[in-house]
PDB file of C-alpha atoms and ligand atoms in Angstrom:
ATOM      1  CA  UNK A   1      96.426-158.743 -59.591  1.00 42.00           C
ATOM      2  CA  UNK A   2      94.679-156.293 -57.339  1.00 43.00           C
ATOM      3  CA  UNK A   3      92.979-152.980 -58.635  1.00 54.00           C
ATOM      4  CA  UNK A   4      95.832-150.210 -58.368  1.00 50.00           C
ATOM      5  CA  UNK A   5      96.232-147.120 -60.279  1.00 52.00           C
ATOM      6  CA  UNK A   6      98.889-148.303 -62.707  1.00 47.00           C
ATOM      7  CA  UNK A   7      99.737-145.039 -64.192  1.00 44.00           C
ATOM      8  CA  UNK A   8     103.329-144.967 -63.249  1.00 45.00           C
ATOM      9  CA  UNK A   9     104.583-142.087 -66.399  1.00 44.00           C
ATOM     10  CA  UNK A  10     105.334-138.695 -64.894  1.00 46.00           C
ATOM     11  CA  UNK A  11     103.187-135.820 -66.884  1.00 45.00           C
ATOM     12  CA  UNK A  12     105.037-135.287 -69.754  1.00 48.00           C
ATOM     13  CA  UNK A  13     106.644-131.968 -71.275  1.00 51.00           C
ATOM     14  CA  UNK A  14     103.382-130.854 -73.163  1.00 56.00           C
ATOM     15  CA  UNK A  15     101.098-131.532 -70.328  1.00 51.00           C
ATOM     16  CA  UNK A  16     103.407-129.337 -68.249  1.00 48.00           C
ATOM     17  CA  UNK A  17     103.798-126.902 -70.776  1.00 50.00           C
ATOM     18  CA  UNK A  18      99.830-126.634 -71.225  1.00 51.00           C
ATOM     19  CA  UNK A  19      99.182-126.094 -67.340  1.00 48.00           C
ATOM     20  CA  UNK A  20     101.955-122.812 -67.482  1.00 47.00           C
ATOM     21  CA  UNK A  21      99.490-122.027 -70.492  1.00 47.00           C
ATOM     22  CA  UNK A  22      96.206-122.123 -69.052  1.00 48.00           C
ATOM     23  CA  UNK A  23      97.834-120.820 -65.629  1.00 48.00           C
ATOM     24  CA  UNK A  24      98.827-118.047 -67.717  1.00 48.00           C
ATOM     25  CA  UNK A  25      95.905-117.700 -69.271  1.00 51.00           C
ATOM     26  CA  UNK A  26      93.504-116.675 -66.234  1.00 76.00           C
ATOM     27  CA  UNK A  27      95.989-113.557 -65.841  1.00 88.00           C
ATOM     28  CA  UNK A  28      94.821-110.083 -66.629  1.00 90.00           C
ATOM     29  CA  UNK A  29      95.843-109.094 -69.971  1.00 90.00           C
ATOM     30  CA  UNK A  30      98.885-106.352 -70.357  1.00 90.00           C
ATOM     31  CA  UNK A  31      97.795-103.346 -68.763  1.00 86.00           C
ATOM     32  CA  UNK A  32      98.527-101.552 -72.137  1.00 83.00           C
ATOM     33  CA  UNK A  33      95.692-103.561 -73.898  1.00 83.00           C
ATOM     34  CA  UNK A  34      92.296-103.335 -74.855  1.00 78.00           C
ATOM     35  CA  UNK A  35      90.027-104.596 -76.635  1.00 77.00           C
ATOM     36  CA  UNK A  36      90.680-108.248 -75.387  1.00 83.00           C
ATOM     37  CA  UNK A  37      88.144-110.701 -74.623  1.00 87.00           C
ATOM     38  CA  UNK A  38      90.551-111.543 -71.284  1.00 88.00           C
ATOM     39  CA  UNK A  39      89.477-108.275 -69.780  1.00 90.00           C
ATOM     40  CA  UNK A  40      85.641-109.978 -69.414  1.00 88.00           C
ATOM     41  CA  UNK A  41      86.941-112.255 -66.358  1.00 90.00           C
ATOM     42  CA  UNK A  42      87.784-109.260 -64.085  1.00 91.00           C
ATOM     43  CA  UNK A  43      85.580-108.768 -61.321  1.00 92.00           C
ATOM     44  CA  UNK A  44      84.189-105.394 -60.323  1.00 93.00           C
ATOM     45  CA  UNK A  45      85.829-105.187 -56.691  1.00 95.00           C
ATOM     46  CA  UNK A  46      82.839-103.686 -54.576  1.00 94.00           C
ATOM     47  CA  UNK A  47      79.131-104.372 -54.223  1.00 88.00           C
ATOM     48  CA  UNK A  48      76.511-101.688 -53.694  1.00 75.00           C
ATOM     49  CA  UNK A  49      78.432 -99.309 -55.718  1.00 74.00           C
ATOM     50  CA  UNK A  50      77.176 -95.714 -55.061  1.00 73.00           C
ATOM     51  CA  UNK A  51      79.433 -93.109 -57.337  1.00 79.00           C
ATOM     52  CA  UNK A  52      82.871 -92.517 -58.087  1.00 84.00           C
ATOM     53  CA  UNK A  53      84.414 -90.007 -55.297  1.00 84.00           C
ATOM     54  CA  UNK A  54      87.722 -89.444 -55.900  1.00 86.00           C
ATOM     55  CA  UNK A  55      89.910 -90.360 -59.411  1.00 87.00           C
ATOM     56  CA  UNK A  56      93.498 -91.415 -59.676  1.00 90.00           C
ATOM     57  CA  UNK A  57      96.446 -88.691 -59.936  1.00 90.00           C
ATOM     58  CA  UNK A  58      97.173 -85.380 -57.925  1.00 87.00           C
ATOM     59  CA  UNK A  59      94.317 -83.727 -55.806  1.00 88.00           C
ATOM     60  CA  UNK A  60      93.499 -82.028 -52.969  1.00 86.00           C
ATOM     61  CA  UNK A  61      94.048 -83.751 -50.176  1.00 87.00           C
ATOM     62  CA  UNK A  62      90.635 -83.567 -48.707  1.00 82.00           C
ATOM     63  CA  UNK A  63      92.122 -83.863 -44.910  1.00 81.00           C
ATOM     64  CA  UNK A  64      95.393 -81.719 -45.300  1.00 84.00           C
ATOM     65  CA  UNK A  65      94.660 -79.349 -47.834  1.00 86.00           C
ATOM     66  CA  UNK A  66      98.135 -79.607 -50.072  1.00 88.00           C
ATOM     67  CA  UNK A  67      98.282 -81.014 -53.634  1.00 89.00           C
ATOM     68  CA  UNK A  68      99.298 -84.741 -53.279  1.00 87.00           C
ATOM     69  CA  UNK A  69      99.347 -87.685 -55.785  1.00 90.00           C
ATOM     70  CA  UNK A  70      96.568 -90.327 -55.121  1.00 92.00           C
ATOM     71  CA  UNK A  71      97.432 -93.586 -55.691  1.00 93.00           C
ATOM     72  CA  UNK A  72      94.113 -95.402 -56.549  1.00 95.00           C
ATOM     73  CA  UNK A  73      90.430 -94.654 -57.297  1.00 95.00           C
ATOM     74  CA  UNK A  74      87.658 -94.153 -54.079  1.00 94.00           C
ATOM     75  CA  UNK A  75      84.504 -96.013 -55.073  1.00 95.00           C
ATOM     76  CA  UNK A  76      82.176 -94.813 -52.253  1.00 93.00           C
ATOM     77  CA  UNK A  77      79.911 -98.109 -51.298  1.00 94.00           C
ATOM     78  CA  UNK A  78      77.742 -97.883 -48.212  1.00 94.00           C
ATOM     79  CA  UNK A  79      79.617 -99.415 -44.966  1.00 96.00           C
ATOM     80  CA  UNK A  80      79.539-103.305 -44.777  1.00 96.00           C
ATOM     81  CA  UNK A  81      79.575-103.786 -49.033  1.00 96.00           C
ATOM     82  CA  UNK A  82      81.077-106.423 -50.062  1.00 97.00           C
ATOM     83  CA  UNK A  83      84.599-106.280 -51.230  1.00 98.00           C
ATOM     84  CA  UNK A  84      85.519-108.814 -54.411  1.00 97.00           C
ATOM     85  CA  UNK A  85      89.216-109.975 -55.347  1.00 97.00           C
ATOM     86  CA  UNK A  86      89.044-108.496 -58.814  1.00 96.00           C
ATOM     87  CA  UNK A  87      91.655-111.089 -59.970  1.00 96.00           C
ATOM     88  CA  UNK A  88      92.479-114.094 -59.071  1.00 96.00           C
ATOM     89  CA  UNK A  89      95.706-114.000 -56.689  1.00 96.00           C
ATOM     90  CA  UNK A  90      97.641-114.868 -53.776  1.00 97.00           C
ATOM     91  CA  UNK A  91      97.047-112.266 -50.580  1.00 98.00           C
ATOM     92  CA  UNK A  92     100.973-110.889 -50.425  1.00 98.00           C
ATOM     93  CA  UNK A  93     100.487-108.406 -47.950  1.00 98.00           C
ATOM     94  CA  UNK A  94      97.716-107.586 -44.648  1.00 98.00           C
ATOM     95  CA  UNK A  95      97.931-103.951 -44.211  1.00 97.00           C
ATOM     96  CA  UNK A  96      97.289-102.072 -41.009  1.00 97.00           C
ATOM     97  CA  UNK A  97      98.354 -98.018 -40.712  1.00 95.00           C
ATOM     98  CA  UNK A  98      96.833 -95.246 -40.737  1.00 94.00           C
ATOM     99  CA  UNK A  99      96.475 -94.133 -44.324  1.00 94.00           C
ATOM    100  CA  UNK A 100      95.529 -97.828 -45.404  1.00 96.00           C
ATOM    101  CA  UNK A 101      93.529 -98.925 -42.195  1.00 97.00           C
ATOM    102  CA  UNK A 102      92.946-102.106 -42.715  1.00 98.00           C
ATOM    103  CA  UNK A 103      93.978-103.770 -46.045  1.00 98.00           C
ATOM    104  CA  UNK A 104      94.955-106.189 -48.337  1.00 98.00           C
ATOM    105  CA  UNK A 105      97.285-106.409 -51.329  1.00 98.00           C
ATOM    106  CA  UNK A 106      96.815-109.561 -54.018  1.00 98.00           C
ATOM    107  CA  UNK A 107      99.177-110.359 -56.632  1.00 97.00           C
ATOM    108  CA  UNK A 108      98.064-111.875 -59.819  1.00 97.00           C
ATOM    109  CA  UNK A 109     101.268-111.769 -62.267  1.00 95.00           C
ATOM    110  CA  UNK A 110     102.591-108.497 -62.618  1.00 95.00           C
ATOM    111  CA  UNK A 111      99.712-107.009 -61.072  1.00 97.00           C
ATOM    112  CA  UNK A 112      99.294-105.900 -57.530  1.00 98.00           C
ATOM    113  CA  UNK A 113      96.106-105.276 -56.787  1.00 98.00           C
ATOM    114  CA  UNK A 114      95.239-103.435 -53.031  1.00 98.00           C
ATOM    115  CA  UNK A 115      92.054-102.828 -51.311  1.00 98.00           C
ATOM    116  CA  UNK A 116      92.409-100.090 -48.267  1.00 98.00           C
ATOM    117  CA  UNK A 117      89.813 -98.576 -45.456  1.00 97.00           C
ATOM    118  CA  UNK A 118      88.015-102.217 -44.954  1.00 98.00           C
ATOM    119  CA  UNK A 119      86.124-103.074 -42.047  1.00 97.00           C
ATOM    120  CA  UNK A 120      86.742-105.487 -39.459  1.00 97.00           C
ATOM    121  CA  UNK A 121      90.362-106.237 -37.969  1.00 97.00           C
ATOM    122  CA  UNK A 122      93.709-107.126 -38.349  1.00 97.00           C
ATOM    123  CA  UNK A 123      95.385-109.506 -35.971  1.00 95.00           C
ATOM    124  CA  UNK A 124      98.925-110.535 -37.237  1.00 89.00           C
ATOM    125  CA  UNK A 125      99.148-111.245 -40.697  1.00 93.00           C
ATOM    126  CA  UNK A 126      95.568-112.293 -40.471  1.00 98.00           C
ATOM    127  CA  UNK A 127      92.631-109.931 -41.789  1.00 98.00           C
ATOM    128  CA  UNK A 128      89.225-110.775 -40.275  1.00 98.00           C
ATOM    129  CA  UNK A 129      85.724-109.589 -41.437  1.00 98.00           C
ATOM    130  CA  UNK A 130      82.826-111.669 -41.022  1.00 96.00           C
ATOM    131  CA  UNK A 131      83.184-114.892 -42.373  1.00 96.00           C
ATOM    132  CA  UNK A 132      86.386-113.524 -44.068  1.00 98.00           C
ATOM    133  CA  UNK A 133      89.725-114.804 -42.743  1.00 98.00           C
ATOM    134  CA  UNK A 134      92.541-114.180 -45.614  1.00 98.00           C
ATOM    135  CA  UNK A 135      96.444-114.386 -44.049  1.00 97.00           C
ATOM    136  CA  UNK A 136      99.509-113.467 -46.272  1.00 97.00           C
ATOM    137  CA  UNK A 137     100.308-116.410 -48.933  1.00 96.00           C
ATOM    138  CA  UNK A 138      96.914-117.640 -48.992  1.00 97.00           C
ATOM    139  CA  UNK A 139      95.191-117.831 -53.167  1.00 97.00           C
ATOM    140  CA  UNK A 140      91.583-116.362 -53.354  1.00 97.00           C
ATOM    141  CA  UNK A 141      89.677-116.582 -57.042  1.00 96.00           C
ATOM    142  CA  UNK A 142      88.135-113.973 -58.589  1.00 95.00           C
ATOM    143  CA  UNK A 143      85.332-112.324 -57.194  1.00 95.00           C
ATOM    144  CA  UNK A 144      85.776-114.336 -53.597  1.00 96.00           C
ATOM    145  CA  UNK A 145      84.866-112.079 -51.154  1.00 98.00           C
ATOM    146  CA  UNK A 146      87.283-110.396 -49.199  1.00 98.00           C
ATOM    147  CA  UNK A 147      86.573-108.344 -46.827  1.00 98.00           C
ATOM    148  CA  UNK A 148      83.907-105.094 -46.085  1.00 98.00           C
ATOM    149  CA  UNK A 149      83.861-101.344 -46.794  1.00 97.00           C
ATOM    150  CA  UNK A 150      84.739-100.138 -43.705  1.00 97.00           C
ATOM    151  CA  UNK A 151      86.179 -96.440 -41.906  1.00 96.00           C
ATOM    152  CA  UNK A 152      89.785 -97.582 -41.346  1.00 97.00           C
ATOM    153  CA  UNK A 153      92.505 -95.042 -41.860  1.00 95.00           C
ATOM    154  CA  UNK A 154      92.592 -91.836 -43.594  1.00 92.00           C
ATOM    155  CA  UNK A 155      88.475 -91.332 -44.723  1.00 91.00           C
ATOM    156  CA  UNK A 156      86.061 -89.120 -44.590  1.00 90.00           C
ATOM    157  CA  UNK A 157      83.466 -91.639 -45.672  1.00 93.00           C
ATOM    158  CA  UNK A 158      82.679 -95.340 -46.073  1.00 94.00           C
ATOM    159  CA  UNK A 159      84.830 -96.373 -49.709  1.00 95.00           C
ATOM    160  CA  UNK A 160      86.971 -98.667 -51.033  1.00 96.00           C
ATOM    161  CA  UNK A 161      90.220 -97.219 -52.182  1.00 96.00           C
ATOM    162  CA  UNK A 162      91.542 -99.442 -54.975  1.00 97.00           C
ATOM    163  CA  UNK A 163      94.722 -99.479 -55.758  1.00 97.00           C
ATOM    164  CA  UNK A 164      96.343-100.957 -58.761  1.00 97.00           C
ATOM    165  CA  UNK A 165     100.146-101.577 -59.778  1.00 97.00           C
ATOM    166  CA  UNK A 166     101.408-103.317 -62.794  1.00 96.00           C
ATOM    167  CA  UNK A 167     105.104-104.413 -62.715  1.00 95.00           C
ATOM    168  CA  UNK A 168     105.720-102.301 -60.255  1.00 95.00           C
ATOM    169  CA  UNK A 169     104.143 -98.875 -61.172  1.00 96.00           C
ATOM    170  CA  UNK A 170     101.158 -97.512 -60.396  1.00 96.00           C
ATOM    171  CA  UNK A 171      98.104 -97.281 -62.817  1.00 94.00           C
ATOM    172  CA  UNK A 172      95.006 -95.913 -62.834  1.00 94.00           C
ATOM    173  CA  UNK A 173      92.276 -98.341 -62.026  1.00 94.00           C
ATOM    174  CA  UNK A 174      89.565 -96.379 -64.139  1.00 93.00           C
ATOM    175  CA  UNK A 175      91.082 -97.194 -67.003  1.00 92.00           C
ATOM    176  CA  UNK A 176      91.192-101.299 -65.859  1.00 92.00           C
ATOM    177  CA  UNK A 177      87.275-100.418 -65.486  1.00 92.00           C
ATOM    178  CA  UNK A 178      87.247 -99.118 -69.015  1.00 91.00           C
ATOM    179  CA  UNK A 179      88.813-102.301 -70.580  1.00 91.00           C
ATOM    180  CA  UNK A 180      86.530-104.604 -68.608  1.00 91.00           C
ATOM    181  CA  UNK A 181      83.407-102.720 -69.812  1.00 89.00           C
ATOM    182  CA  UNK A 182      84.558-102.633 -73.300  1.00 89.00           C
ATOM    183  CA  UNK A 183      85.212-106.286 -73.723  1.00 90.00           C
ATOM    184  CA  UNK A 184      81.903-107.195 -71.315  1.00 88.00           C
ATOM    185  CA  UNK A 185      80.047-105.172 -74.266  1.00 89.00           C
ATOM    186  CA  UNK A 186      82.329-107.219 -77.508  1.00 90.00           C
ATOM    187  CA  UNK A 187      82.326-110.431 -75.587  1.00 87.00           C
ATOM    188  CA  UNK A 188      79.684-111.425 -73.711  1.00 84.00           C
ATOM    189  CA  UNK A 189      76.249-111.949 -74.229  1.00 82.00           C
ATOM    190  CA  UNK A 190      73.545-109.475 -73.669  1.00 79.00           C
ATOM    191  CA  UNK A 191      72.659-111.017 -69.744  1.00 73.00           C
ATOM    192  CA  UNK A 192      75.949-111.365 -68.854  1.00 71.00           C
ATOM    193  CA  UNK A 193      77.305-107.822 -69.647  1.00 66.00           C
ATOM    194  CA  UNK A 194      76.026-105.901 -66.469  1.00 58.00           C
ATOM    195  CA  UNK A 195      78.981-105.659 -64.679  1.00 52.00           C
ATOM    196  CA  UNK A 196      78.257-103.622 -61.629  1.00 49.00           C
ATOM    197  CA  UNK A 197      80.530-101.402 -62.842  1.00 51.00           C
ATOM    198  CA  UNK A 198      79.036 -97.562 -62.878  1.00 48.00           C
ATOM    199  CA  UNK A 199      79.616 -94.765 -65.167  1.00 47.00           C
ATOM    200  CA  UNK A 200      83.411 -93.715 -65.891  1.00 51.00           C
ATOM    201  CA  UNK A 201      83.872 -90.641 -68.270  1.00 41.00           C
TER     202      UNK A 201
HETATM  203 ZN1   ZN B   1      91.770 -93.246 -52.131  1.00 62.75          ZN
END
């Protein structure tokens, strides 16, 4: 009889069951947790961080002058910094207006997480930067690099506006940051806790 795989039994129940587990796993915890290990796996979504510029909620809008909600944290980087998938995800959306510029949004479970004012261009559904090519539908891992800060859309300055939903509603990413510094501290050890992540009051 020749060498052939002979494994002819379909996975069974528990081996399907355990994959959903371990796929669910990898997911950010709720956003209403903390304290959990889980948070540790996030990625801090910008290199060369420089300073915090502008927190989540109502403000000044520092180009028309009224009081407007803002959607997101700025986290001022100098131009060309990397920009990290904070989660692992699929890329659901390729932005290009002109409040955005160019972006991306990434769904990982209920959360949506989007990434606005990159550098480099849009073509289609297809954002380029580098050797960054990410179309809509395609999976990137946590901490895969993404894209650049850039000057695209509404700025006044080279930052990454980061913009997080979860199931549906908007949340404010500093508090995300919070969790993932907190359970860096509990969790890891001592080399592994420096998450790039600056100082959030
Ligand atoms: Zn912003």
């Amino acid at each position: 009889m020749p060498w052939v795989c002979s494994e002819r039994r379909r996975p069974s129940g528990h081996a399907a069951v355990r994959l959903l587990a371990v796929a669910a796993l990898a997911l950010p915890p709720s956003a209403h947790a903390s304290g959990i290990s889980r948070w540790a796996m996030g990625t801090f979504p910008v290199g060369g961080f420089s300073g915090y510029t502008s927190p989540f909620g109502m403000r000044v809008h520092p180009l028309g002058g009224d009081l407007r909600p803002h959607y997101g944290l700025d986290i001022a980087a100098p131009l060309g910094s990397p920009v990290r998938s904070w989660w692992g995800g699929r890329v659901t959306q390729v932005i290009r207006d002109g409040g955005c510029g160019n972006g991306l949004t990434i769904t990982s479970g209920p959360y949506e997480h989007q990434y606005c004012h990159l550098g480099g261009a849009v073509s289609g559904n297809i954002y380029r930067s580098g050797a960054v090519a990410l179309r809509e539908g395609q999976w990137v891992r946590t901490g895969q690099l993404i894209g650049h800060v850039g000057l695209t859309g509404s700025t006044t300055g080279p930052h990454l506006h980061w913009g997080l939903r979860y199931r549906g509603a908007w949340l404010d990413p500093a508090r995300v940051l919070r969790a993932m510094a907190e359970s860096r501290r509990r969790f890891l050890p001592p080399q592994r806790r420096t998450p790039n992540v600056g100082q959030l009051r």
